[in-house]
XYZ file of N, CA and C in Angstrom:
270
model
N 0.628 -1.009 -0.116
C -0.026 0.069 0.012
C 0.728 0.955 -0.463
N 0.451 2.199 -0.475
C 1.301 3.629 -0.639
C 1.332 4.531 0.728
N 1.953 5.415 1.222
C 2.003 6.369 2.050
C 1.989 7.767 1.122
N 2.349 7.891 -0.355
C 2.331 8.941 -0.806
C 0.915 9.531 -0.751
N 0.704 10.762 0.089
C -0.557 11.860 0.210
C -1.105 12.211 -1.396
N -0.304 12.119 -2.145
C -0.927 12.444 -3.344
C -1.991 11.712 -3.601
N -1.592 10.278 -3.127
C -2.524 9.282 -4.120
C -4.382 8.754 -2.689
N -3.178 9.556 -1.446
C -4.490 9.211 -0.488
C -5.939 9.906 -0.752
N -5.785 10.772 -1.565
C -6.803 11.925 -1.892
C -7.549 11.369 -3.414
N -6.983 10.736 -3.893
C -7.802 9.718 -5.446
C -9.018 8.770 -4.736
N -8.495 7.943 -4.114
C -9.793 6.892 -3.937
C -11.213 7.311 -3.177
N -12.355 6.406 -3.343
C -13.586 6.869 -2.939
C -13.216 6.477 -1.758
N -14.651 7.138 -0.295
C -14.099 6.497 1.010
C -14.184 5.411 0.751
N -13.068 4.687 1.678
C -13.609 3.036 2.037
C -12.319 2.356 1.195
N -11.762 2.905 0.187
C -11.168 2.099 -0.939
C -9.589 1.959 0.006
N -9.579 0.546 -0.641
C -7.765 0.111 -0.051
C -6.811 0.961 -1.425
N -5.799 1.811 -1.380
C -4.502 1.921 -2.178
C -3.865 0.740 -2.350
N -3.334 0.202 -3.667
C -2.188 -0.478 -4.136
C -1.163 0.503 -5.159
N -0.067 0.847 -4.477
C 1.012 1.671 -5.383
C 1.815 0.452 -6.876
N 1.738 -0.125 -7.237
C 2.599 -0.617 -8.172
C 3.413 0.404 -8.994
N 3.461 1.669 -9.072
C 4.513 2.555 -9.843
C 5.733 1.880 -9.876
N 6.441 1.799 -11.010
C 7.857 1.636 -11.076
C 8.214 -0.369 -11.417
N 7.072 -1.095 -10.836
C 6.802 -2.389 -11.437
C 6.385 -2.986 -12.811
N 7.268 -3.811 -13.945
C 6.225 -4.249 -14.683
C 5.962 -5.535 -14.681
N 5.114 -6.041 -16.203
C 4.348 -7.158 -16.085
C 5.405 -8.274 -15.608
N 4.579 -9.615 -15.431
C 3.145 -9.795 -14.143
C 3.068 -8.801 -12.904
N 4.458 -8.279 -12.143
C 4.076 -7.772 -10.682
C 2.824 -7.372 -10.045
N 2.728 -6.021 -11.137
C 1.601 -5.179 -10.852
C -0.004 -6.349 -11.144
N -0.259 -6.992 -11.738
C -1.433 -8.112 -11.418
C -1.098 -9.445 -10.693
N -0.186 -9.590 -10.091
C 0.123 -10.340 -8.693
C 0.348 -9.520 -8.146
N 0.881 -8.174 -7.529
C 0.505 -7.443 -6.216
C -1.225 -7.175 -6.154
N -1.851 -6.939 -6.858
C -3.049 -6.807 -7.001
C -3.986 -8.427 -6.427
N -3.895 -9.434 -7.242
C -4.055 -10.885 -6.853
C -4.401 -11.303 -5.152
N -2.993 -10.469 -4.659
C -2.261 -10.708 -3.228
C -3.344 -9.454 -2.189
N -3.255 -8.224 -3.015
C -3.870 -7.550 -2.357
C -5.233 -7.470 -1.854
N -6.152 -8.237 -2.900
C -7.612 -8.165 -3.333
C -8.122 -8.691 -2.149
N -6.831 -10.189 -1.724
C -7.535 -10.875 -0.760
C -7.899 -10.655 0.697
N -7.317 -9.034 0.985
C -7.464 -8.326 2.085
C -8.745 -7.387 2.474
N -9.458 -7.241 1.045
C -11.014 -6.462 0.608
C -11.809 -7.310 0.915
N -13.099 -6.594 1.744
C -14.192 -6.885 1.622
C -14.945 -7.876 0.175
N -15.889 -8.248 0.169
C -16.530 -8.559 -0.884
C -17.571 -7.240 -0.993
N -17.344 -6.881 -2.231
C -17.629 -5.556 -2.939
C -17.130 -4.199 -1.902
N -15.382 -4.647 -1.832
C -15.234 -3.592 -1.961
C -14.266 -3.026 -2.384
N -13.945 -1.940 -2.398
C -12.904 -1.393 -3.677
C -11.483 -1.397 -3.262
N -10.445 -1.605 -4.170
C -9.381 -1.452 -4.506
C -8.428 -0.622 -5.303
N -8.048 0.477 -4.962
C -7.841 1.484 -6.217
C -6.114 0.972 -6.626
N -5.402 0.628 -7.905
C -4.876 0.416 -8.051
C -3.781 1.675 -9.531
N -2.743 2.028 -8.452
C -1.926 3.149 -9.896
C -0.886 2.274 -10.071
N -0.453 2.268 -11.472
C 0.835 1.428 -11.756
C 0.722 2.795 -13.134
N 2.419 2.427 -13.640
C 3.407 2.847 -14.778
C 3.268 2.151 -15.766
N 2.846 0.978 -15.601
C 3.236 0.157 -17.073
C 2.275 0.235 -18.168
N 3.148 0.295 -18.944
C 2.340 1.019 -20.274
C 1.615 -0.460 -20.783
N 1.486 -1.863 -20.173
C 1.128 -3.233 -20.861
C -0.321 -3.079 -19.230
N -0.248 -2.076 -18.585
C -1.103 -2.209 -16.971
C -2.980 -2.195 -17.388
N -3.337 -1.413 -19.030
C -4.804 -1.540 -19.212
C -5.210 -2.737 -19.273
N -4.407 -3.092 -20.517
C -4.526 -4.241 -21.177
C -4.866 -5.517 -20.201
N -3.590 -5.481 -19.128
C -3.354 -6.588 -18.439
C -4.392 -6.708 -17.409
N -4.971 -5.332 -16.840
C -5.823 -5.038 -15.478
C -7.643 -5.539 -16.295
N -7.383 -5.331 -17.723
C -9.163 -5.655 -18.243
C -8.678 -7.340 -18.189
N -7.987 -7.645 -18.599
C -7.956 -9.160 -18.480
C -8.159 -10.150 -16.983
N -7.203 -9.709 -16.295
C -7.513 -9.358 -15.082
C -8.778 -9.830 -14.174
N -9.798 -8.600 -14.415
C -10.527 -8.282 -13.528
C -11.610 -9.010 -14.888
N -11.229 -9.499 -15.559
C -12.490 -10.489 -16.235
C -12.202 -11.872 -15.787
N -11.388 -12.331 -15.848
C -11.118 -13.853 -15.309
C -11.006 -13.856 -14.078
N -10.594 -12.404 -13.105
C -11.017 -12.713 -11.606
C -12.404 -12.907 -11.371
N -13.522 -12.443 -11.712
C -15.020 -11.918 -11.730
C -14.578 -10.500 -10.641
N -14.075 -9.571 -10.544
C -13.826 -8.811 -10.209
C -14.016 -7.082 -10.836
N -14.604 -7.108 -10.942
C -15.310 -5.575 -11.956
C -14.307 -4.545 -12.242
N -13.731 -3.917 -13.044
C -13.306 -2.712 -13.346
C -13.956 -1.245 -13.383
N -14.182 -1.015 -12.391
C -15.169 0.148 -12.243
C -15.324 1.417 -12.714
N -13.927 1.483 -13.018
C -13.037 2.433 -13.570
C -11.894 2.737 -13.440
N -11.228 3.093 -14.571
C -9.651 3.209 -15.431
C -9.807 4.723 -15.782
N -8.115 5.244 -15.437
C -7.764 6.542 -16.641
C -6.561 6.552 -15.992
N -5.588 7.674 -17.304
C -4.401 7.182 -17.474
C -4.275 9.293 -17.656
N -3.266 9.608 -16.732
C -2.848 11.046 -16.651
C -1.158 10.711 -16.850
N -0.763 11.139 -18.159
C 0.529 10.733 -18.433
C 1.071 9.450 -18.541
N 2.029 9.427 -17.631
C 2.676 7.575 -17.582
C 1.764 7.000 -16.570
N 0.804 7.885 -16.035
C 0.287 7.020 -14.585
C -1.010 6.439 -15.016
N -1.593 5.381 -14.563
C -2.609 4.564 -14.706
C -3.584 4.041 -13.654
N -4.617 4.505 -13.344
C -5.146 3.762 -12.332
C -6.793 3.497 -12.581
N -6.631 1.717 -11.904
C -7.370 1.003 -11.906
C -8.334 0.921 -10.525
N -9.450 1.241 -10.712
C -10.809 1.072 -9.466
C -11.329 -0.253 -9.622
N -11.146 -1.374 -8.737
C -11.303 -2.685 -8.940
C -12.279 -2.830 -7.580
N -13.559 -3.521 -7.770
C -14.446 -3.718 -6.733
C -14.620 -5.200 -6.751
N -14.256 -5.802 -5.567
C -13.471 -7.262 -5.596
C -15.022 -8.079 -5.291
N -15.465 -8.864 -6.485
C -16.644 -9.311 -6.254
C -17.329 -11.082 -6.281
N -15.653 -10.902 -5.286
C -16.391 -11.981 -4.158
C -15.667 -13.821 -5.084
N -15.600 -13.386 -6.176
C -14.626 -14.902 -6.777
C -13.146 -15.093 -6.294
N -13.004 -16.372 -6.525
C -11.548 -16.193 -6.220
C -10.428 -15.335 -7.067
N -9.549 -15.058 -6.357
C -8.676 -13.914 -7.215
C -7.619 -14.630 -7.281
């Protein structure tokens, strides 16, 4: 998780933050799989990444894991993914 004060203002109330900036494929998704286990069913996880492959990787991961990708965004080389834990085995 991140202690970056700029990231703490981003997520909706109650969402956890996972900062995987600087990690390349497959680490952002692997770290997300681990982190989402601590999120309650229906809860939110905001993942922040810099890997250019992350948008496709997270679309595939969310679909396969049954965790809806609620939002995704890009600002320069920064990507954000808001994932809702769907209760399926991640």
